[in-house]
mmCIF file of C-alpha atoms and ligand atoms in Angstrom:
data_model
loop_
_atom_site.group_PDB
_atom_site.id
_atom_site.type_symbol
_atom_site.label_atom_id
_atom_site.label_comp_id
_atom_site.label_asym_id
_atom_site.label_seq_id
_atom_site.Cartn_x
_atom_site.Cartn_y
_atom_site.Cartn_z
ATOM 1 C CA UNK A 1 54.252 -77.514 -88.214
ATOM 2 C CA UNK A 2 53.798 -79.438 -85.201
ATOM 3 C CA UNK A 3 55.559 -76.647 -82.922
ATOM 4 C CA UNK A 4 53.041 -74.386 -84.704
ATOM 5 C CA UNK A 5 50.645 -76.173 -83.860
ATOM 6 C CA UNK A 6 51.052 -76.554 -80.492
ATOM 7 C CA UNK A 7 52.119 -72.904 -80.126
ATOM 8 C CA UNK A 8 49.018 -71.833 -81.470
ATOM 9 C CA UNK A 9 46.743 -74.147 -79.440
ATOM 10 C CA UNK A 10 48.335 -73.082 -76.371
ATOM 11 C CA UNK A 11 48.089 -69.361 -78.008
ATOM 12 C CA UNK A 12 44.418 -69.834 -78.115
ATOM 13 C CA UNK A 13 44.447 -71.362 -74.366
ATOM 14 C CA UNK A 14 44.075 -68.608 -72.737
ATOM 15 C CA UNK A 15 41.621 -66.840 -75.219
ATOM 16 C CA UNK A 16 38.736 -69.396 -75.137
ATOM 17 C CA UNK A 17 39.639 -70.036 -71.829
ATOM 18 C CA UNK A 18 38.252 -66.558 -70.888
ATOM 19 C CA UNK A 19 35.621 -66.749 -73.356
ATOM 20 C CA UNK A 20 34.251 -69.929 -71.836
ATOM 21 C CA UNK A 21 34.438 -68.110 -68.179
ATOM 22 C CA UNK A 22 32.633 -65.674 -69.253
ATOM 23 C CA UNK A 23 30.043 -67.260 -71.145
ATOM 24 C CA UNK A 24 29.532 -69.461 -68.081
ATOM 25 C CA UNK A 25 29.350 -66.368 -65.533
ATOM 26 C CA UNK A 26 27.192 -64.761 -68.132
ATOM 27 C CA UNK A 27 24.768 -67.805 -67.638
ATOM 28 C CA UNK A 28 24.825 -68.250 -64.239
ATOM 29 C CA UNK A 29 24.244 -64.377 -63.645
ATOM 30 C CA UNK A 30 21.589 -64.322 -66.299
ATOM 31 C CA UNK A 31 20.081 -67.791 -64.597
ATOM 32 C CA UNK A 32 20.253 -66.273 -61.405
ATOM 33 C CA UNK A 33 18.612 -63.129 -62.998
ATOM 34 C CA UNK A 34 15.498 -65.280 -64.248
ATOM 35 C CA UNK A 35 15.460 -67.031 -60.499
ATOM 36 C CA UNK A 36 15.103 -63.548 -58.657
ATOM 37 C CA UNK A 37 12.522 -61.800 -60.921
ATOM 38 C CA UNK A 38 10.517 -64.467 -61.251
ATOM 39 C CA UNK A 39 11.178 -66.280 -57.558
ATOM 40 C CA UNK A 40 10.965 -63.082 -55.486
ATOM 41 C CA UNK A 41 7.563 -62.113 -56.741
ATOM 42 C CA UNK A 42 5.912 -65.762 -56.710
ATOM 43 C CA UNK A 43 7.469 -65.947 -53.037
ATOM 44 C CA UNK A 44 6.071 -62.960 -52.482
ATOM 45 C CA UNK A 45 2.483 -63.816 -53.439
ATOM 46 C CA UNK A 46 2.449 -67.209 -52.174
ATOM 47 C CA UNK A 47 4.119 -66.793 -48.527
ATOM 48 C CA UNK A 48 1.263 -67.215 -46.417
ATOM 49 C CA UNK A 49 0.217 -63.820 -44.682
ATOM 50 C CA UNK A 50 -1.133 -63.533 -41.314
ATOM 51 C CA UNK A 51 -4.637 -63.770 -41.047
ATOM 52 C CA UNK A 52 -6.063 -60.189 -39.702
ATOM 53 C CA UNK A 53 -7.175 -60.612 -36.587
ATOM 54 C CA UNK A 54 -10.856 -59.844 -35.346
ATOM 55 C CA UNK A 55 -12.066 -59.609 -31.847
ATOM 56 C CA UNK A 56 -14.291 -62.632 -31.918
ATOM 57 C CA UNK A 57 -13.376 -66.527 -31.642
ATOM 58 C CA UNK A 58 -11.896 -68.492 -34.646
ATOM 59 C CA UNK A 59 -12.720 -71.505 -36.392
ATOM 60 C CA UNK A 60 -13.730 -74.170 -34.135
ATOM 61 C CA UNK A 61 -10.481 -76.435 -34.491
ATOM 62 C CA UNK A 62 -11.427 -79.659 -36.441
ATOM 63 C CA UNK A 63 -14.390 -77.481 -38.003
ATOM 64 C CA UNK A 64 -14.134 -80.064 -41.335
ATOM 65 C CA UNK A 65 -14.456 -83.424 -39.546
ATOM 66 C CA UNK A 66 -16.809 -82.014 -37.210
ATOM 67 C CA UNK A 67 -19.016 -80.664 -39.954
ATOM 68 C CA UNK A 68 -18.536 -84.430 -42.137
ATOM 69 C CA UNK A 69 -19.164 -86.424 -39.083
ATOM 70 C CA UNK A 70 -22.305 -84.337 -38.173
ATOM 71 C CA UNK A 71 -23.928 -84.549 -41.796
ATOM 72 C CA UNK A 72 -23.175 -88.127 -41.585
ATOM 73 C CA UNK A 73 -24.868 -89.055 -38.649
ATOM 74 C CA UNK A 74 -27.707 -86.968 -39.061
ATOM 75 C CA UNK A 75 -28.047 -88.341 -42.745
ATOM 76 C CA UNK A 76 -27.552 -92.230 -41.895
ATOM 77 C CA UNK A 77 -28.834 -92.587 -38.305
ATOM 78 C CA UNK A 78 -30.755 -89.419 -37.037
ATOM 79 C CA UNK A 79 -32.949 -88.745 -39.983
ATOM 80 C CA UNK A 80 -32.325 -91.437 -42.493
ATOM 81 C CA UNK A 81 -34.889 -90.505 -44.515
ATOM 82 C CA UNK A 82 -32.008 -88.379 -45.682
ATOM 83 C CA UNK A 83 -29.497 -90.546 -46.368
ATOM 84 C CA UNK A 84 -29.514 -89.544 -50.090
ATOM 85 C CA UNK A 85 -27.904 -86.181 -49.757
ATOM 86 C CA UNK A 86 -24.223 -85.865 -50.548
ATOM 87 C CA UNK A 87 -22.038 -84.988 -47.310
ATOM 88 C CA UNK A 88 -18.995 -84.694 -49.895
ATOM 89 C CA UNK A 89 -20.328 -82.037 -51.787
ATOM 90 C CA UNK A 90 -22.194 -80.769 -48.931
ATOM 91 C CA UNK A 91 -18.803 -79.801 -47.176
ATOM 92 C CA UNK A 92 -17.253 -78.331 -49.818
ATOM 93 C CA UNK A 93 -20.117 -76.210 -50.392
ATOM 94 C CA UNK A 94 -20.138 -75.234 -47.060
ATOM 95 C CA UNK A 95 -16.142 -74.109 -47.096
ATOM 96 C CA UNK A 96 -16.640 -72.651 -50.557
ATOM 97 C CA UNK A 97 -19.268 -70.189 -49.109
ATOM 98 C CA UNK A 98 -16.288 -68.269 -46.824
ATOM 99 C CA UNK A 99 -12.888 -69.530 -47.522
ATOM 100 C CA UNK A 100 -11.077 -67.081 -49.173
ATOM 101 C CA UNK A 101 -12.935 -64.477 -49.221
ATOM 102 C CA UNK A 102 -13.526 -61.157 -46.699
ATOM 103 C CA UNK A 103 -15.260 -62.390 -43.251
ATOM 104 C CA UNK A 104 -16.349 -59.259 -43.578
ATOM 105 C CA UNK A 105 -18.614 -59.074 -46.715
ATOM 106 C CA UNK A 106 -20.499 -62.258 -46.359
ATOM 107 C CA UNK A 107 -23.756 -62.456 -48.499
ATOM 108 C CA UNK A 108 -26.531 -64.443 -48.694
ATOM 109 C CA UNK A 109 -25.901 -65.870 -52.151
ATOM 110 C CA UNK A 110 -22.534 -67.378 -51.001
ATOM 111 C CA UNK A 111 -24.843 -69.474 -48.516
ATOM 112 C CA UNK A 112 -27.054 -70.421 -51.710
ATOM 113 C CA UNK A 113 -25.565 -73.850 -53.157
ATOM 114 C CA UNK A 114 -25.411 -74.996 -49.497
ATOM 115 C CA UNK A 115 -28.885 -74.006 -48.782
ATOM 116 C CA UNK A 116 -30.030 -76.049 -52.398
ATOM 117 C CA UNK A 117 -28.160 -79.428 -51.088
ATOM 118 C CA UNK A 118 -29.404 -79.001 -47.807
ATOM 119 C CA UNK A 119 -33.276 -79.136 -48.309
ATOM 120 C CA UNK A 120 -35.503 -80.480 -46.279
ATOM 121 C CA UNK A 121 -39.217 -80.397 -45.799
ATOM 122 C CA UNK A 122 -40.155 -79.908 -42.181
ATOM 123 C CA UNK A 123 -43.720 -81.231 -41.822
ATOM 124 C CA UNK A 124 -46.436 -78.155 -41.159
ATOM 125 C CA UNK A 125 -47.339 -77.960 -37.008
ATOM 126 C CA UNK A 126 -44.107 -78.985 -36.584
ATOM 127 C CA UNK A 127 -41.922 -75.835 -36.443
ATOM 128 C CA UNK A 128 -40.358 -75.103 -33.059
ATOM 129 C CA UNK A 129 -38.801 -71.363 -32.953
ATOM 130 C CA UNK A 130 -37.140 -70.442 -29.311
ATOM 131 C CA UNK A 131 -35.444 -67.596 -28.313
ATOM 132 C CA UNK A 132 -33.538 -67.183 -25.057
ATOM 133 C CA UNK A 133 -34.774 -70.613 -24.464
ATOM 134 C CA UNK A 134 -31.808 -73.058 -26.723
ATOM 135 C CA UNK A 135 -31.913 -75.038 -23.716
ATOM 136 C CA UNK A 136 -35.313 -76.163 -22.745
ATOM 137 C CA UNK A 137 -36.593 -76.015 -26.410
ATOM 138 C CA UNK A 138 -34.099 -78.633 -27.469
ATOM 139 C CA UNK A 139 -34.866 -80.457 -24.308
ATOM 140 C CA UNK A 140 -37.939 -80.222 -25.627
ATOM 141 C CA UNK A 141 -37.511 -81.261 -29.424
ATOM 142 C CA UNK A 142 -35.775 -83.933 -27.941
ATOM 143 C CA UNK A 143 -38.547 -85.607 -26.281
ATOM 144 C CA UNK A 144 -41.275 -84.820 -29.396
ATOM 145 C CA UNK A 145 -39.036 -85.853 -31.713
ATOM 146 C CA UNK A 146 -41.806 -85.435 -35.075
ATOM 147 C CA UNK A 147 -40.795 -81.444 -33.713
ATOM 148 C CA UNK A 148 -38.205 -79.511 -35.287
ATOM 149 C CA UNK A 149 -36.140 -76.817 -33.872
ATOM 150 C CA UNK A 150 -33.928 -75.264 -36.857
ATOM 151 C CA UNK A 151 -30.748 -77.408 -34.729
ATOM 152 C CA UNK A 152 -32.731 -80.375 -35.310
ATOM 153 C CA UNK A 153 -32.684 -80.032 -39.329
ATOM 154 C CA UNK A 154 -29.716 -81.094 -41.369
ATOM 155 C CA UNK A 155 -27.997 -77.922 -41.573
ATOM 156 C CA UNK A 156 -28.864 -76.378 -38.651
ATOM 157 C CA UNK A 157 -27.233 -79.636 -36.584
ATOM 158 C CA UNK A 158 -24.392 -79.218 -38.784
ATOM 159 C CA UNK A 159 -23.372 -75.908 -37.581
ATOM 160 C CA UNK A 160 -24.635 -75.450 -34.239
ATOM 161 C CA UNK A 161 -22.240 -74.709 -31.772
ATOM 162 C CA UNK A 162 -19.054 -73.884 -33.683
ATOM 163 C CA UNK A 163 -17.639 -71.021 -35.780
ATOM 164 C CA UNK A 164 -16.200 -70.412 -38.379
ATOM 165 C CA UNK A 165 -14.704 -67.408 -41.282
ATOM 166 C CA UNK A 166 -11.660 -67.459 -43.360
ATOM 167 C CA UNK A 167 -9.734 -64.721 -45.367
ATOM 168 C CA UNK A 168 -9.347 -63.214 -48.630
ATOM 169 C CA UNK A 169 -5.711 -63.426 -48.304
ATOM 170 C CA UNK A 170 -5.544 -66.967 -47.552
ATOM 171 C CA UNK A 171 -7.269 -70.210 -48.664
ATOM 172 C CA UNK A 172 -7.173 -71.316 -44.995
ATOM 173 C CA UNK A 173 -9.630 -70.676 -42.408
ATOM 174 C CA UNK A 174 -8.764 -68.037 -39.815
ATOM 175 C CA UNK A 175 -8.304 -70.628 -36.300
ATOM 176 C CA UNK A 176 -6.649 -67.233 -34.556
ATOM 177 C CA UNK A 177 -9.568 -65.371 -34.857
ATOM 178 C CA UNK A 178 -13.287 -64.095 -36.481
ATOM 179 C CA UNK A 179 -15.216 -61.015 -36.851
ATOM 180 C CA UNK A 180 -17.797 -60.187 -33.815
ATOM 181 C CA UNK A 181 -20.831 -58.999 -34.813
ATOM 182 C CA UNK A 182 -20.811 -56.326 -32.392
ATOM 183 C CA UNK A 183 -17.360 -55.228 -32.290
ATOM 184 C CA UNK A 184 -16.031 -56.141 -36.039
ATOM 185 C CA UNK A 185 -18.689 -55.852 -38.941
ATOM 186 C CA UNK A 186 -22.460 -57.304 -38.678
ATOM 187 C CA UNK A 187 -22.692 -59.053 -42.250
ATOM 188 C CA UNK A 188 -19.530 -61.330 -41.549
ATOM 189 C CA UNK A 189 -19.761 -65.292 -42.707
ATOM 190 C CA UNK A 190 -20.701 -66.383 -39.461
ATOM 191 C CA UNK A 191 -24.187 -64.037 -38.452
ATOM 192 C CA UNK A 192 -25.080 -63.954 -42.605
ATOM 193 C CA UNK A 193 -25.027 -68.430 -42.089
ATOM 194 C CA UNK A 194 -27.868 -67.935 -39.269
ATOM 195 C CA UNK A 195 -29.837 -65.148 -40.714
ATOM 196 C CA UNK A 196 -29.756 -66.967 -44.162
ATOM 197 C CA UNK A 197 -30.666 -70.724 -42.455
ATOM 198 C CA UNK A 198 -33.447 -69.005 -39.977
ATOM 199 C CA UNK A 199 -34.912 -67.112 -43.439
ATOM 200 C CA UNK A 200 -35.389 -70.409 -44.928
ATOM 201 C CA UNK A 201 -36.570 -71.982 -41.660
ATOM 202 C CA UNK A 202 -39.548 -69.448 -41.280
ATOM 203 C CA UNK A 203 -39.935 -69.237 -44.790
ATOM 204 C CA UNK A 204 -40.775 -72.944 -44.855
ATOM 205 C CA UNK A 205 -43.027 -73.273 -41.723
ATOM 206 C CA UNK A 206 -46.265 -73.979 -42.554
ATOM 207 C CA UNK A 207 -49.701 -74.569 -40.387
ATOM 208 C CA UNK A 208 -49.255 -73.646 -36.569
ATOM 209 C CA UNK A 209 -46.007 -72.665 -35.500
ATOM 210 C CA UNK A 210 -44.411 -72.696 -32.014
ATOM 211 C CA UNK A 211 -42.209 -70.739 -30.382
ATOM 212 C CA UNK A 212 -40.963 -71.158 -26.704
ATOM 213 C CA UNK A 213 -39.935 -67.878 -25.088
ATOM 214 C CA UNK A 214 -38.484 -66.844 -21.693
ATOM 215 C CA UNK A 215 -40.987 -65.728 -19.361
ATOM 216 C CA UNK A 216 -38.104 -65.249 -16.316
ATOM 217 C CA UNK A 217 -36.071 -62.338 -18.640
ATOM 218 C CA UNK A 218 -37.354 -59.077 -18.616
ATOM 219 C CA UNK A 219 -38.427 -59.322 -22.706
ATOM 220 C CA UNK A 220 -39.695 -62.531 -23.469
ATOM 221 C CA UNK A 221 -39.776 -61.143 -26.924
ATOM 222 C CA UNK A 222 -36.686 -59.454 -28.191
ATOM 223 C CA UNK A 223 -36.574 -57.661 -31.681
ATOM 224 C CA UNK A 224 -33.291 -57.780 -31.840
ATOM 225 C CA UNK A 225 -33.009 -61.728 -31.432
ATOM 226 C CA UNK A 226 -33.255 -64.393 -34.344
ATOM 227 C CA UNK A 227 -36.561 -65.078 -33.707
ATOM 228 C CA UNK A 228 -37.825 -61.757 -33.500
ATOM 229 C CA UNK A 229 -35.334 -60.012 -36.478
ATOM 230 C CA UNK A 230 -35.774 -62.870 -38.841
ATOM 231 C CA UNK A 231 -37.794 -65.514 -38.145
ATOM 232 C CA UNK A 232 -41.418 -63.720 -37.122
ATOM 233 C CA UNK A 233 -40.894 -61.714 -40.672
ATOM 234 C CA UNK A 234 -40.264 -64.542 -43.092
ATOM 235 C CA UNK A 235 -43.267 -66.540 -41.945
ATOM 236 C CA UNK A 236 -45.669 -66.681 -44.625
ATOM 237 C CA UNK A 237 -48.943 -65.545 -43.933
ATOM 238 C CA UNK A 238 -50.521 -67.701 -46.671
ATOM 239 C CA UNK A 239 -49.312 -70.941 -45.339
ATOM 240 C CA UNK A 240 -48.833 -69.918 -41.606
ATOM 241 C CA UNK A 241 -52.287 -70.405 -40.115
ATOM 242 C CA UNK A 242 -51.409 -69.317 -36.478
ATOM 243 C CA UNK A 243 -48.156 -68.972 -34.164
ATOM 244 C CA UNK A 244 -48.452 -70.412 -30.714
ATOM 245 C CA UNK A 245 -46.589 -68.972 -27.939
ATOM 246 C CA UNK A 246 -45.071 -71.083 -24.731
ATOM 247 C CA UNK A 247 -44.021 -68.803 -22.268
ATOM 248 C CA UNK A 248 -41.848 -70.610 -19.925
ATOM 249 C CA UNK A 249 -40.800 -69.504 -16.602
ATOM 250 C CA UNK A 250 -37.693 -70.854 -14.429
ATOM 251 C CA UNK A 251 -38.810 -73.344 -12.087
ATOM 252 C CA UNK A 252 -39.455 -71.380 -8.554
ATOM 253 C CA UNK A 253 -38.968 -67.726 -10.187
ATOM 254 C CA UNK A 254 -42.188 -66.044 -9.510
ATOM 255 C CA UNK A 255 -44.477 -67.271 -11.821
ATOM 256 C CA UNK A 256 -46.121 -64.069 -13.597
ATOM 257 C CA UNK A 257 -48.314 -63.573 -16.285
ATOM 258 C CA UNK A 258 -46.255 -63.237 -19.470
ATOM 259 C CA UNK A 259 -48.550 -63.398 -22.120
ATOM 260 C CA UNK A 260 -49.860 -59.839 -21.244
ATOM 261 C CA UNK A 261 -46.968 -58.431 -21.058
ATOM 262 C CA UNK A 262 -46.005 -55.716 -23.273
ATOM 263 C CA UNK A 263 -43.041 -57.282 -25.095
ATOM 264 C CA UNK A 264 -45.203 -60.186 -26.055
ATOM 265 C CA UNK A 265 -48.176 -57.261 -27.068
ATOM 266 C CA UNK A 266 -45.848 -56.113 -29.609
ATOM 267 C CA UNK A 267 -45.485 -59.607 -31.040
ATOM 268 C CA UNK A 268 -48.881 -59.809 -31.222
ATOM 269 C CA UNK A 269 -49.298 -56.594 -32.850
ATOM 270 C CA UNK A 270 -46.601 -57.263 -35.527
ATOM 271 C CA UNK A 271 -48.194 -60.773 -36.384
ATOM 272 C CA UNK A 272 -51.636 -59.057 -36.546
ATOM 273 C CA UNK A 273 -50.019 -56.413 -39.292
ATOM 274 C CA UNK A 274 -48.704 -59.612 -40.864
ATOM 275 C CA UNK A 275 -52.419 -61.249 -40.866
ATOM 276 C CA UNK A 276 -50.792 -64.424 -38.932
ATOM 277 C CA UNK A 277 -53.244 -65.220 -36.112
ATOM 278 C CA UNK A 278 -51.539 -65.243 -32.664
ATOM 279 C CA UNK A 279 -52.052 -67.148 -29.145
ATOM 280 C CA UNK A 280 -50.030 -67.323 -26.108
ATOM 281 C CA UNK A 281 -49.788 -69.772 -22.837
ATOM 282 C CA UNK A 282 -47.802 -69.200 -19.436
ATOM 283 C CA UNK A 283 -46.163 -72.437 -18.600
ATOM 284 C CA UNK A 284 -47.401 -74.711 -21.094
ATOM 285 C CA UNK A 285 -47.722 -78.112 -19.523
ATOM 286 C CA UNK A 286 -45.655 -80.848 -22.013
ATOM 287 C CA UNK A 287 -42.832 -78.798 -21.364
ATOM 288 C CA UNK A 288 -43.279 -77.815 -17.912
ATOM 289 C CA UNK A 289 -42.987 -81.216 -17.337
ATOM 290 C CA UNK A 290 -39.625 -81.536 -18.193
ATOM 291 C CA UNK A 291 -38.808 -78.798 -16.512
ATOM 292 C CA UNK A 292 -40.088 -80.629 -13.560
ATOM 293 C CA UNK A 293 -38.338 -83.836 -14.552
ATOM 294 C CA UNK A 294 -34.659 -81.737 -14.152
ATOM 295 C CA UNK A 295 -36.388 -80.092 -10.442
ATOM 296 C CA UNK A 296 -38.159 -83.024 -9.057
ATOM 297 C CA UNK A 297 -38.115 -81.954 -5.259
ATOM 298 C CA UNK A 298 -39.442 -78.449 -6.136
ATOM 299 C CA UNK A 299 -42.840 -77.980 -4.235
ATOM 300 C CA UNK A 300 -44.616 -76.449 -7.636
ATOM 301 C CA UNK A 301 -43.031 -80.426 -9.422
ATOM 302 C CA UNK A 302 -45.884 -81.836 -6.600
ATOM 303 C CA UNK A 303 -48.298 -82.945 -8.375
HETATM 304 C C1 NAG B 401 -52.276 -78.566 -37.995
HETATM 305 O O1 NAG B 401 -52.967 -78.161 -36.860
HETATM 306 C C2 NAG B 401 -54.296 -77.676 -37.146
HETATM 307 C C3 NAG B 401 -54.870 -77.104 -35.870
HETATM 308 O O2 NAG B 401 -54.584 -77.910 -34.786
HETATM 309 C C4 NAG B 401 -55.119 -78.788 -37.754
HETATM 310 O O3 NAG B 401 -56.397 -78.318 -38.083
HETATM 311 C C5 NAG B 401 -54.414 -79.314 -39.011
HETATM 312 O O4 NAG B 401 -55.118 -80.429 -39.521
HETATM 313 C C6 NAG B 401 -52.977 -79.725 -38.698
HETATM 314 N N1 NAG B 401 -52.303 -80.045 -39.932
HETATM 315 C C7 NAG B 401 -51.586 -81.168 -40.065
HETATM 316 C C8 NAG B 401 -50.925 -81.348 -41.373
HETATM 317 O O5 NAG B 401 -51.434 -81.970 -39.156
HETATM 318 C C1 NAG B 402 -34.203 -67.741 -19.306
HETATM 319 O O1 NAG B 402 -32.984 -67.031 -19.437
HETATM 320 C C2 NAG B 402 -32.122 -67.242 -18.333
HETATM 321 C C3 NAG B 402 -30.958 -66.285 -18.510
HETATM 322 O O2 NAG B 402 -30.368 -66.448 -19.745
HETATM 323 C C4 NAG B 402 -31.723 -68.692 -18.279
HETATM 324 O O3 NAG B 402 -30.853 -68.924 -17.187
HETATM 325 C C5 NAG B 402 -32.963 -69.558 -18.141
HETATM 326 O O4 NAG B 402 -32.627 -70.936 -18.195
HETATM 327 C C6 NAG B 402 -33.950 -69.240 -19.235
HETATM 328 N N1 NAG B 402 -35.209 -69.896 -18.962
HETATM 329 C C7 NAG B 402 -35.870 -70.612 -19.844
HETATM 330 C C8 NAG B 402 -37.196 -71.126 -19.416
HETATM 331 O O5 NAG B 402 -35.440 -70.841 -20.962
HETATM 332 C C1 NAG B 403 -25.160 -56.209 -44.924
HETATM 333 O O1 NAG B 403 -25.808 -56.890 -45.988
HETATM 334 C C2 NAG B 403 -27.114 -56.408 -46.267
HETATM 335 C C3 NAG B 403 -27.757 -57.317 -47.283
HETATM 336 O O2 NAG B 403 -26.869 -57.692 -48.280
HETATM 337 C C4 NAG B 403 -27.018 -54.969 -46.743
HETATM 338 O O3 NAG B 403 -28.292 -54.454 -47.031
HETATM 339 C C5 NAG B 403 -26.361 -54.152 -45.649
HETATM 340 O O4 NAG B 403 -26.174 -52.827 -46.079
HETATM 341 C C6 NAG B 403 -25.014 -54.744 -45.248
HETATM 342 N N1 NAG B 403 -24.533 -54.040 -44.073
HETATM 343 C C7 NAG B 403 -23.309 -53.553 -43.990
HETATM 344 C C8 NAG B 403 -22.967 -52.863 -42.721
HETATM 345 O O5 NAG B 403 -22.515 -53.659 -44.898
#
């Protein structure tokens, strides 16, 4: 009985010996199964691709803390009359607007919930527009600080200077590379930020509006520019009462009468088939001024 039973256990050894192999290898090859048709494809997806690469410059690096620390000094100590808006939410609407999505096919409407928390009333006379003049208007701006360029207003301080797109392929933004607007695609996240910002910037002027143009460049006023593709339409003619013109020459280039010129004649005309009264002035003197202050030995700084 005992023999028997022994025999027959070590009969069956051998049996469920194999039977427990090969349930065993049937696990691990249907476990390894699972692991490779789902792994491969979740690898797959989730392996982070190389951004495409553009011919423009990529994200400014530390574009985020750049961005925060800008809204939070112009919020608390610039304009503090501000310091309700939310620099949190802000951000993140700012990154929603082009990370992960195509530089490429930028829109207006991603720019809207940034342009809703961003706001801000500029008071009427006090619009400054510039075009091929950054420099001196900002010099300027700086000075009269009741003016406004649009880099003087929350958003437009935010962003000036840097750059920026990410990738539909990728929640990261693209550090490598961006779109150009010449060379890659014209509506990429980058130019649509500008021309949706300098919409609302015109849009909003109100009573007389500056601008400060280049009188030493051949076309003081360029249609292709911001100023002259954007901002000169979006004024509105019901609120605008006039724009005033500043053309500024270069300290010791030639000083010529700009204001008849016909670059700024076509201004005028297109402001006249707007109904937005127009006047110029060569070398406006505020502002020549500082010009002066950066040439002080020049003979036309002797006052
Ligand atoms: C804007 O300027 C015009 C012309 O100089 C003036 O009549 C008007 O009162 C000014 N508006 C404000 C709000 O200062
Ligand atoms: C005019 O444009 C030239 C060339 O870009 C620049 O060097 C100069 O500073 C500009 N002048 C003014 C008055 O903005
Ligand atoms: C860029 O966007 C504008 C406005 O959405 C559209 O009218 C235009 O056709 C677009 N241009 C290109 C090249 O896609």
């Amino acid at each position: 009985m005992a023999s028997h039973r022994f025999s027959s256990v070590s009969e069956e050894e051998p049996c469920c010996d194999i039977s427990r192999k090969t349930k065993i290898c049937l696990c691990v090859f249907f476990g390894l199964l699972i692991v490779v048709v789902i792994a491969v494809p979740v690898g797959i997806l989730m392996w982070p691709r190389p951004h495409k690469e553009w011919k423009g410059e990529g994200t400014t690096a530390h574009f985020y803390e750049i961005l925060m620390g800008r809204c939070y000094t112009y919020t608390q100590i610039v304009r503090p009359e501000l310091g309700h808006k939310d620099c949190q939410k802000i951000g993140k609407a700012f990154t929603s607007a082009f990370l992960s999505k195509d530089p490429c096919s930028s829109t207006e409407q991603d720019y809207e919930p940034l342009m809703e928390l961003t706001n801000q009333a500029v008071p009427c006379n006090k619009t400054l527009f510039w075009s091929k003049s950054s420099q001196l208007a900002h010099d300027y701006t700086r000075v009269r600080q009741n003016m406004f360029t649009l880099e003087d207003t929350l958003l437009g301080y935010m962003a000036d200077g840097l750059r920026w797109c990410g990738d539909s392929g990728s929640s990261d933004m693209n550090y490598k590379s961006c779109p150009n607007w010449r060379e890659d695609c014209s509506n990429n996240s980058f130019s649509v930020f500008w021309n949706t910002v300098s919409k609302r910037f015109a849009e909003d002027a109100c009573g007389v509006v500056h601008v400060v143009l280049n009188g030493s460049i051949s076309n003081p006023f360029d249609e292709r520019s911001t100023f002259g593709r954007v901002e000169v339409f979006n004024l509105r003619p019901e609120k605008v009462h006039r724009l005033q013109a500043w053309v500024m020459h270069d300290i010791g280039s030639a000083g010529s009468d700009s204001c008849s010129s016909s670059s700024i004649n076509v201004l005028k005309w297109i402001l006249k088939e707007r109904s937005i009264a127009f006047s110029c002035e060569n070398n406006y003197g505020p502002i020549r001024l500082l010009q002066c202050v950066k040439n002080p030995e020049h003979p036309s700084c002797r006052f």
